[in-house]
Coordinates of C-alpha atoms and ligand atoms in Angstrom, one line a residue:
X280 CA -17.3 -0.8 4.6
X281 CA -16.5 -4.0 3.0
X282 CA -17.8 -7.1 1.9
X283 CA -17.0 -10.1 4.8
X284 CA -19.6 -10.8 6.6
X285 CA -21.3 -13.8 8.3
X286 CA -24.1 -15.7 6.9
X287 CA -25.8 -18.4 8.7
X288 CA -22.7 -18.3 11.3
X289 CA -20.1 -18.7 8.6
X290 CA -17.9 -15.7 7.2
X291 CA -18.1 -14.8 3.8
X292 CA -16.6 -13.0 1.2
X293 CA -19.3 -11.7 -0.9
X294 CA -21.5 -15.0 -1.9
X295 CA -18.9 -16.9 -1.0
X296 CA -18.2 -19.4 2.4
X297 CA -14.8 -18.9 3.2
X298 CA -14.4 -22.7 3.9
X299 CA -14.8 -23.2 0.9
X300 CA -11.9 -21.3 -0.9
X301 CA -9.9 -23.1 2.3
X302 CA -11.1 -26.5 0.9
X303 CA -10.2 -25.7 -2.6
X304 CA -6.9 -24.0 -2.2
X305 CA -5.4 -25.0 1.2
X306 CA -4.5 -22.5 4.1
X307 CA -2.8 -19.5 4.0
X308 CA -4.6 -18.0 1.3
X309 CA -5.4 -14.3 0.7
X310 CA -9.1 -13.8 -0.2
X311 CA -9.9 -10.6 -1.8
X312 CA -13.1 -9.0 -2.4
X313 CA -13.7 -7.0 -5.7
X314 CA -16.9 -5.2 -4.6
X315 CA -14.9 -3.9 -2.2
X316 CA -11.7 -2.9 -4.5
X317 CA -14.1 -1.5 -6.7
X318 CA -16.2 0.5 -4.7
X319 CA -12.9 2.3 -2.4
X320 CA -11.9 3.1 -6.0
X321 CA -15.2 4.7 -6.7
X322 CA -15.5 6.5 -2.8
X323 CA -11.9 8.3 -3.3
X324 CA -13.2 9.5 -7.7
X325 CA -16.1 10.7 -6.2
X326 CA -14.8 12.4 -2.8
X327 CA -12.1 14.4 -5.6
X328 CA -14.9 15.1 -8.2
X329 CA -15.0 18.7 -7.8
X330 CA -11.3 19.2 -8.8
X331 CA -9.2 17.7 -11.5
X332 CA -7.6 14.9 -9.7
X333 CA -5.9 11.8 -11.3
X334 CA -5.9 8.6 -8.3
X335 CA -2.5 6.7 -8.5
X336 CA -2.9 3.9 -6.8
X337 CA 0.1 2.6 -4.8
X338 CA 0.8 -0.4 -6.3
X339 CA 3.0 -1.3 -3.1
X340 CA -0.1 -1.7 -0.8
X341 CA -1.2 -4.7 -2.9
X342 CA 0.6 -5.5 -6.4
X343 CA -1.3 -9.0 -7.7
X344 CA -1.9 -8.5 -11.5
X345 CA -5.6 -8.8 -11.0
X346 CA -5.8 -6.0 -8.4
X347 CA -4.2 -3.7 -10.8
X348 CA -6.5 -4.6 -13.6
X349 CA -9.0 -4.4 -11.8
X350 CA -8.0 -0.6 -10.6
X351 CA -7.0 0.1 -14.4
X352 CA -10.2 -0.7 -15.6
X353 CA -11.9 1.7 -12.9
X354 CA -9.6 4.3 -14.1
X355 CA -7.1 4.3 -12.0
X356 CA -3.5 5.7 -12.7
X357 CA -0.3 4.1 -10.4
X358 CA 2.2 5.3 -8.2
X359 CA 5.1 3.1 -8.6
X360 CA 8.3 2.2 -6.9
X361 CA 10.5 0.5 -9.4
X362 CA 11.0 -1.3 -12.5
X363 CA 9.6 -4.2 -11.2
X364 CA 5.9 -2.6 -10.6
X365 CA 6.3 -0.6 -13.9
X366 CA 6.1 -3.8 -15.4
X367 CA 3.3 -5.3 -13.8
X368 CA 1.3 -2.0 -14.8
X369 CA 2.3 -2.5 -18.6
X370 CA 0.6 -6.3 -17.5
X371 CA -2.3 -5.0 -17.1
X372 CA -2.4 -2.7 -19.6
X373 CA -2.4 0.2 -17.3
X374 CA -1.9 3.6 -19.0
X375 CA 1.5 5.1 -18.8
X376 CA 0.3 8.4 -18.8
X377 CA -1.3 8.1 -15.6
X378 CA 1.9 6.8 -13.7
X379 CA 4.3 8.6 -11.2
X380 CA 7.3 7.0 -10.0
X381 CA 8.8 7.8 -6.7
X382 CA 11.1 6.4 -4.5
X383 CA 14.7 7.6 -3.2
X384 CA 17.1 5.0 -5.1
X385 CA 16.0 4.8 -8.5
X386 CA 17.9 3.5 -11.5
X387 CA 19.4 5.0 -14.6
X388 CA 18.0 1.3 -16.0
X389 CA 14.1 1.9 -13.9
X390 CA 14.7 5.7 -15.2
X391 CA 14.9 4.6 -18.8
X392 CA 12.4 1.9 -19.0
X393 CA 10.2 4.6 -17.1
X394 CA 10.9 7.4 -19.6
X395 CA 10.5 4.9 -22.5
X396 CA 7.1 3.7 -21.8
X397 CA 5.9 7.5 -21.3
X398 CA 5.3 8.2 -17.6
X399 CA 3.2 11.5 -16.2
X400 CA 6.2 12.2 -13.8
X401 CA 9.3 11.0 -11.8
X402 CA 8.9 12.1 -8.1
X403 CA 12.4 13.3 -7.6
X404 CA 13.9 13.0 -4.0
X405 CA 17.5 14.7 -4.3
X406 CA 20.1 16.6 -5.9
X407 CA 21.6 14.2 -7.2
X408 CA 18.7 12.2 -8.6
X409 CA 17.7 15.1 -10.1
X410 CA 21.2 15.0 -12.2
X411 CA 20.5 11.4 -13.3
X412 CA 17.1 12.1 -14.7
X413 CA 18.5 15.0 -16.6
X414 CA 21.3 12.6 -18.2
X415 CA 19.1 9.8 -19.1
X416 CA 16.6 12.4 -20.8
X417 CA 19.4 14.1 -22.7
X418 CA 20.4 10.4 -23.9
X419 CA 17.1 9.8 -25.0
X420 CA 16.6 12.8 -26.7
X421 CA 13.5 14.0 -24.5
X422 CA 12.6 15.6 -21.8
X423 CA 11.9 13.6 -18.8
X424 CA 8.6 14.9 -17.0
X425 CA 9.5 15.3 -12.8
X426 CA 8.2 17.0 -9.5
X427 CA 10.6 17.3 -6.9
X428 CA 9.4 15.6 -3.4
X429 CA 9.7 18.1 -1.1
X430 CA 9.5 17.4 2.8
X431 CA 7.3 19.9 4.4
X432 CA 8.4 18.8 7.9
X433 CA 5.3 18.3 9.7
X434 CA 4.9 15.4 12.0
X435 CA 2.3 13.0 10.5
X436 CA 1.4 11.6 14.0
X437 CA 1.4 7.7 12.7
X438 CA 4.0 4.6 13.4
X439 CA 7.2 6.1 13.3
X440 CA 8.3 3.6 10.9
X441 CA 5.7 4.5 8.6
X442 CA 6.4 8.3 9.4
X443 CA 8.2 10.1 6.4
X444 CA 7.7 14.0 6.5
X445 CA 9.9 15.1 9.8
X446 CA 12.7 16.3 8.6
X447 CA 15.0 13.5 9.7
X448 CA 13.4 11.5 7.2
X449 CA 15.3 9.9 4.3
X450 CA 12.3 10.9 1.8
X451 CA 12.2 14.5 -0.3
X452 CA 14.7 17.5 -0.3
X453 CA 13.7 20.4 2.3
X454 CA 10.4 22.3 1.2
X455 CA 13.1 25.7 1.3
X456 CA 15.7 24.2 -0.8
X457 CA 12.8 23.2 -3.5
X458 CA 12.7 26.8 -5.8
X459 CA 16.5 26.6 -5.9
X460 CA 16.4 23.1 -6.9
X461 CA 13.9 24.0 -10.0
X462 CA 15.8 27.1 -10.8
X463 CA 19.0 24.7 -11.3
X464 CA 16.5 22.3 -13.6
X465 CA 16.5 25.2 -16.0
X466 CA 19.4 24.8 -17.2
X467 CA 19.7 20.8 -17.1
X468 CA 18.4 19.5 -21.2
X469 CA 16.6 16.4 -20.3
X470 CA 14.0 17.8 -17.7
X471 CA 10.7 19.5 -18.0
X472 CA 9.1 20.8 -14.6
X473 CA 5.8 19.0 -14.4
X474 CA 4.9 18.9 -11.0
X475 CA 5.1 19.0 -7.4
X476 CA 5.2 15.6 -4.8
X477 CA 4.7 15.4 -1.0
X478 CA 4.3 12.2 1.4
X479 CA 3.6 12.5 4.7
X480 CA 3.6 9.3 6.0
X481 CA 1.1 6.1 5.8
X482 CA -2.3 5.4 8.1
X483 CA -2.9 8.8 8.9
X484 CA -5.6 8.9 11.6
X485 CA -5.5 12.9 12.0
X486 CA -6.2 16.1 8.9
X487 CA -4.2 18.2 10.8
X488 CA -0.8 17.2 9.3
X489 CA -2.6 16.8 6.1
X490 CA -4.0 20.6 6.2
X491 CA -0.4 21.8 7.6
X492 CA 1.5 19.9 5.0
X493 CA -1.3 21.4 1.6
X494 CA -0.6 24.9 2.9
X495 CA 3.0 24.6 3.0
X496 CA 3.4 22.7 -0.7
X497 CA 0.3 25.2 -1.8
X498 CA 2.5 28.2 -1.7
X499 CA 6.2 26.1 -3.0
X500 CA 3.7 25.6 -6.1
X501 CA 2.3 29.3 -6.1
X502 CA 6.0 30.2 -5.7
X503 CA 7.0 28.0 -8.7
X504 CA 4.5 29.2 -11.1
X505 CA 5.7 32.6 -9.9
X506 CA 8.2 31.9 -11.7
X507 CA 7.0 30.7 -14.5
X508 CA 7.5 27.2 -14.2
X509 CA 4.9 25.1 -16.4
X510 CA 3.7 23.0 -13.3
X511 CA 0.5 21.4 -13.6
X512 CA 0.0 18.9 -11.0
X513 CA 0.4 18.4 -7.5
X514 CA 1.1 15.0 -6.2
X515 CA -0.3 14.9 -2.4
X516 CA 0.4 11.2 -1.7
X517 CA -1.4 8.8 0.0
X518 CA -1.5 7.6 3.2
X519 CA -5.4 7.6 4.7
X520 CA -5.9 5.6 7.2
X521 CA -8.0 2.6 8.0
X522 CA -9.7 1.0 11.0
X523 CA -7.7 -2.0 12.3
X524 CA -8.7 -1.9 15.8
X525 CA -10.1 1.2 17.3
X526 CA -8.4 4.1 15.3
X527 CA -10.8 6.6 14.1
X528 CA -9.3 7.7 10.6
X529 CA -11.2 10.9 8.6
X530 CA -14.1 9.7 6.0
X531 CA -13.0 9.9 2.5
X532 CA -14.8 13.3 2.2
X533 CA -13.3 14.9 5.0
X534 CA -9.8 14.0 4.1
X535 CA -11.0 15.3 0.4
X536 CA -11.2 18.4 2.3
X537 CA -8.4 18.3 4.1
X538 CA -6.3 18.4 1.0
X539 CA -8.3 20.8 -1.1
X540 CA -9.0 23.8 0.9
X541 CA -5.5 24.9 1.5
X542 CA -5.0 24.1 -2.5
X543 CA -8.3 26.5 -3.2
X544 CA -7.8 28.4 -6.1
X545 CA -4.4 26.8 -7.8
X546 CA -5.5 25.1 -10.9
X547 CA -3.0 22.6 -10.1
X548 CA -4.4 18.6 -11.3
X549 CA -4.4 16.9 -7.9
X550 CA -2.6 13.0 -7.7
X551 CA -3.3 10.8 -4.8
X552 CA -1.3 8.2 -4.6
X553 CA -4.0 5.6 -1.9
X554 CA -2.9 2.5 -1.6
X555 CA -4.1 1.1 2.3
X556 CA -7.3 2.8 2.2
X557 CA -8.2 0.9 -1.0
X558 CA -6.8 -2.7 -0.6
X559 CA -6.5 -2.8 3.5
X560 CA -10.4 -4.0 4.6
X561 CA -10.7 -5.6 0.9
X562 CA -8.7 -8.5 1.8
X563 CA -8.5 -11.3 4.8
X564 CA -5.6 -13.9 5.4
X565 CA -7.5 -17.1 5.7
X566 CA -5.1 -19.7 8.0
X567 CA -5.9 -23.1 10.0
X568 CA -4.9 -24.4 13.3
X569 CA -2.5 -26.9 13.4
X570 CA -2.4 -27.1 17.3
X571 CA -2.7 -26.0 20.8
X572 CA -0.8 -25.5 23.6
X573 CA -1.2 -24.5 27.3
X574 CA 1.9 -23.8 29.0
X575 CA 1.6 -22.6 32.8
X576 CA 2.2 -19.0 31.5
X577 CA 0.1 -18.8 28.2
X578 CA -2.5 -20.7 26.4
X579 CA -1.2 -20.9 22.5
X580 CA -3.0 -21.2 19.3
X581 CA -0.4 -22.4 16.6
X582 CA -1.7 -21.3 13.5
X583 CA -0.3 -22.5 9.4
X584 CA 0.3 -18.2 8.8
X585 CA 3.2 -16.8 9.9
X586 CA 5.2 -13.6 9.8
X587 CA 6.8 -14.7 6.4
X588 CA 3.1 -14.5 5.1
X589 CA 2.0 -11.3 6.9
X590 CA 4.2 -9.2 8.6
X591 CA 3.1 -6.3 9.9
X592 CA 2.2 -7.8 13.1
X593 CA 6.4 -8.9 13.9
X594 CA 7.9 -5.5 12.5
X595 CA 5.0 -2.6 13.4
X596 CA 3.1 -4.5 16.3
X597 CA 0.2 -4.0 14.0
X598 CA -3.0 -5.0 15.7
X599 CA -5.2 -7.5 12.7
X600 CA -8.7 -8.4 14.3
X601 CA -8.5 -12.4 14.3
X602 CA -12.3 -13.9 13.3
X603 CA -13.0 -17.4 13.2
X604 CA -14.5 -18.2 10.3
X605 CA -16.9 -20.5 12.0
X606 CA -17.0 -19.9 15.2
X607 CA -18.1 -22.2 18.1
X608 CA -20.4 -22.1 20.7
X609 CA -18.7 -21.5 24.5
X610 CA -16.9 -19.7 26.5
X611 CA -14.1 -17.2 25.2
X612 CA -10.0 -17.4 26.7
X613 CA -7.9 -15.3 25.9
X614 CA -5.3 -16.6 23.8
X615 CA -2.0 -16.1 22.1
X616 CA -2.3 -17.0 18.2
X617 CA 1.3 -18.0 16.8
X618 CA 3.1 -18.8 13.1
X619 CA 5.0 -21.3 12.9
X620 CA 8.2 -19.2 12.1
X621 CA 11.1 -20.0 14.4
X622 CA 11.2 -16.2 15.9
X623 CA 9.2 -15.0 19.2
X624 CA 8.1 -12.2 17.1
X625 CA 6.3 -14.4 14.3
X626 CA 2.6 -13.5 16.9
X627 CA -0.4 -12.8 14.6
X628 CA -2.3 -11.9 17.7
X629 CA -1.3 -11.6 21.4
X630 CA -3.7 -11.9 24.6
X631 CA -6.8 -12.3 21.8
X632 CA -10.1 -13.3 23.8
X633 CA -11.3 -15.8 21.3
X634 CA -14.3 -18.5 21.2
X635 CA -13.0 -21.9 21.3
X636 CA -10.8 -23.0 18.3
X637 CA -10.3 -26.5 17.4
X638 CA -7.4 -28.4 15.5
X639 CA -8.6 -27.6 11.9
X640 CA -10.3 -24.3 12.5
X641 CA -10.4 -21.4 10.4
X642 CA -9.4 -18.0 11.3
X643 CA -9.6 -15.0 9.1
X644 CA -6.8 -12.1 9.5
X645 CA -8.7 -9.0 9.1
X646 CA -7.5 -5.9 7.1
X647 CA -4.8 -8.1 5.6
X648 CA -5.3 -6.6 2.0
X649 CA -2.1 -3.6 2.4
X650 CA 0.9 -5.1 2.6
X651 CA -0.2 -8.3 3.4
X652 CA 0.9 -10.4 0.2
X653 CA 3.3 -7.8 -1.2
X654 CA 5.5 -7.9 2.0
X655 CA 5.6 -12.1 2.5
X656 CA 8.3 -13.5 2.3
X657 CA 9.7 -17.2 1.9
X658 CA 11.6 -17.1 5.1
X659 CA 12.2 -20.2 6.7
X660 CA 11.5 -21.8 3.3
X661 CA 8.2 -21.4 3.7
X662 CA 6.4 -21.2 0.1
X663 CA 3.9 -18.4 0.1
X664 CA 0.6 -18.1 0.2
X665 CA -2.0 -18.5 -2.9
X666 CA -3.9 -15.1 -3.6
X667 CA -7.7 -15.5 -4.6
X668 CA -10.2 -12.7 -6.3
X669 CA -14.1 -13.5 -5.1
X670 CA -16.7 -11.8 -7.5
X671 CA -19.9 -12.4 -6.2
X672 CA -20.9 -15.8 -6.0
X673 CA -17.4 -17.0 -7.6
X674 CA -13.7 -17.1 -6.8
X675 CA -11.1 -17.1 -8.7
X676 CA -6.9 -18.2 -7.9
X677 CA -5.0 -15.2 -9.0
X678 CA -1.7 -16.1 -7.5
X679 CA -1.1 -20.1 -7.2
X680 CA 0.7 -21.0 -4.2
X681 CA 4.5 -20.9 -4.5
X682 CA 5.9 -24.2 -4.6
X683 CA 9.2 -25.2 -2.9
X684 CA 11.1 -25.7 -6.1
X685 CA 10.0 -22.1 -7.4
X686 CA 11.1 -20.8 -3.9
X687 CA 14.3 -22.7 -4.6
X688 CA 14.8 -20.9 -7.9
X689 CA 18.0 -20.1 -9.4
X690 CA 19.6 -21.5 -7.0
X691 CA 23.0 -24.0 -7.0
X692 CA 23.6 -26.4 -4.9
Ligands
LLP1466 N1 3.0 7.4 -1.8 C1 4.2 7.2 -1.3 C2 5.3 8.0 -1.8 C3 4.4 6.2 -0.3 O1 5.6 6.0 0.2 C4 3.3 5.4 0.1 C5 3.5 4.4 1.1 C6 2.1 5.6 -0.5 C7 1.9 6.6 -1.4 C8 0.9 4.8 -0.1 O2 0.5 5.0 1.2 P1 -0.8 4.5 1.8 O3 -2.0 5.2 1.2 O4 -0.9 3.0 1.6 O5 -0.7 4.8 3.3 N2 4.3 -1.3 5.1 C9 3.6 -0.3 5.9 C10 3.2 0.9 5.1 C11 4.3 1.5 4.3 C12 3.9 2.6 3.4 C13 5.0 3.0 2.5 N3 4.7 4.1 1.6 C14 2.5 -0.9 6.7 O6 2.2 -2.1 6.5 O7 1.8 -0.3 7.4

């Protein structure tokens, strides 16, 4: 559920007419909705009430400042990917003991800042990481909290881009190599043991590979505490689903159950780590028609958003429903809607049967609010888009629009 819908023939965002953050701001724009940020938050507490469970969001998904505040003041911890977003959580305030940091390429430097500002745990994803935490604890004179990643190899049935827990994947250290791995912490100074961290993969339609992949880090963690590590949580990462099209991911409560029957009985705290399921439907990428075109093949809608503003479209063929924001009475042809980017992949929407659009129209991008903003990109010089939080029957720019100085930054001629 979220909170776009038409009033009087004109999409809103909550109270407000979408035209009119358009008017206000210019096109492309982001327009989030904080009614619905706030209540995904709320679905996935609830869903996990029953068991101890701390929900990281994954700042990745969608990492404007207000978003995160908005999550830290519902509670929320954060799964982080570097430095850079462990800074934007001490922006907001967020609370460093409800922050795991994963990733395969960290830092000494993001290992440091991390272990400074007092993380819950490092998801470690190799040997050799492993060895860096240790040395950046002893340097510090503590012991740096981690839970190894492990890979339980099951197939997570999604993009394969998006894919990460077959064992030809880049992420975790092989779920049979994990004891071996803790046994070696032991003797490394700057580590304590504090958990254990799976992925599977992102916009997971199925609970199969969720069940298959619980059971399998279930026992590594009854193993572990076997033998006598101190574990106390068990990250299962994130990666629900959403509806873009006609994908039919699990409820919140059915994936709840996914995950926690197979964990029944070990006293581990759960960490999610959502990030899609609570940003994706929150969020729209409001753009404008600049033009038309009919060639003999193809009838072309030449939209001001391109694949520098969203890209999933150009690198996942991602399917976004297109909505005019107003639309017009008549009869529907299918067209192709195209950015302006100078690349045949830069189509927000091919063979789209679509009322008639006009020069000046406005189209919403639906299910633009994951890795939407956080994946633009200033290619072709192209400033990116202004972010915008609606509360109610008020909106409010949380990201200006980049200008072409800033994009042009640091730069010498
Ligand atoms: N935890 C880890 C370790 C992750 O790698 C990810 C996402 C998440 C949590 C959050 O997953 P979510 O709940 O959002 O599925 N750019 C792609 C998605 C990449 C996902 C990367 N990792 C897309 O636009 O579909």
């Amino acid at each position: 559920m979220n909170h776009f819908e038409s009033v009087g023939g004109v999409l809103h965002c909550e109270g407000v007419p979408l035209p009119r953050i358009a008017q206000a701001l210019g096109t492309p724009t982001y327009v989030y909705s904080s009614a619905t940020l706030t209540r995904h938050l709320g679905v996935v507490q609830r869903a996990f009430a029953n068991t101890p469970t701390l929900v990281c969001y994954s700042v990745k998904a969608c990492s404007n400042l207000a978003v995160l505040k908005l999550f830290a003041k519902g509670g929320a911890g954060f799964d982080i990917v570097s430095g850079g977003e462990l800074e934007r959580v001490r922006r907001v305030g967020g609370d460093m003991r409800k922050v795991v940091f994963a990733g395969v390429g960290k830092t000494e430097a993001e290992m440091v800042a991390a272990v400074r500002a007092g993380i819950l745990m490092f998801n470690v994803e190799s040997a050799e990481e492993l060895e860096a935490l240790d040395r950046v604890g002893r340097q510090l004179g503590v012991q740096a909290p981690f839970a190894l990643r492990v890979n339980p190899d099951v197939d997570a049935r999604t993009h394969r881009y998006i894919a990460t827990g077959l064992k030809t994947s880049k992420f975790g250290v092989p779920v049979d190599e994990a004891v071996a791995l803790y046994a070696r912490s032991r003797r490394m100074k700057g580590l304590l043991a504090r958990g254990l961290d799976c992925h599977i993969g992102s916009q997971l339609t199925d609970t199969r590979p969720v069940r298959q992949a619980m059971a399998r880090v279930g026992d590594v963690y009854k193993a572990l505490r076997a033998r006598g590590f101190p574990l106390t949580h068990l990250d299962v990462g994130g990666g629900l689903g959403v509806t873009y099209t006609n994908e039919t991911p699990p409820g919140v409560a059915d994936y709840a159950r996914a995950v926690q029957e197979p964990l029944a009985g070990l006293g581990a705290t759960l960490v999610l780590e959502p990030g899609r399921v609570l940003v994706a439907n929150a969020g729209v990428l409001l753009t404008r028609v600049l033009y038309r075109k009919k060639t003999p093949a193809k009838h072309f809608v030449i939209v001001d958003a391109g694949m520098n503003d969203l890209l999933r479209p150009a690198l996942y063929e991602a399917h976004h429903e297109l909505r005019p924001v107003a639309p017009r009475k008549g009869k529907k042809a299918t067209v192709d809607v195209v950015g302006p980017v100078c690349e045949s992949s830069d189509v927000l929407g091919a063979a789209r049967s679509l009322p008639p659009l006009h020069q000046g129209d406005l189209l919403a991008v639906m299910t633009a609010g994951a890795y939407g903003m956080s994946m633009s990109s200033s290619y072709n010089s192209r400033p990116r888009p202004a972010e915008v939080l609606v509360d109610g029957d008020t909106h409010r720019v949380v990201r200006t629009r980049e200008t072409v100085t800033e994009l042009m930054r640091g730069e010498t001629p």
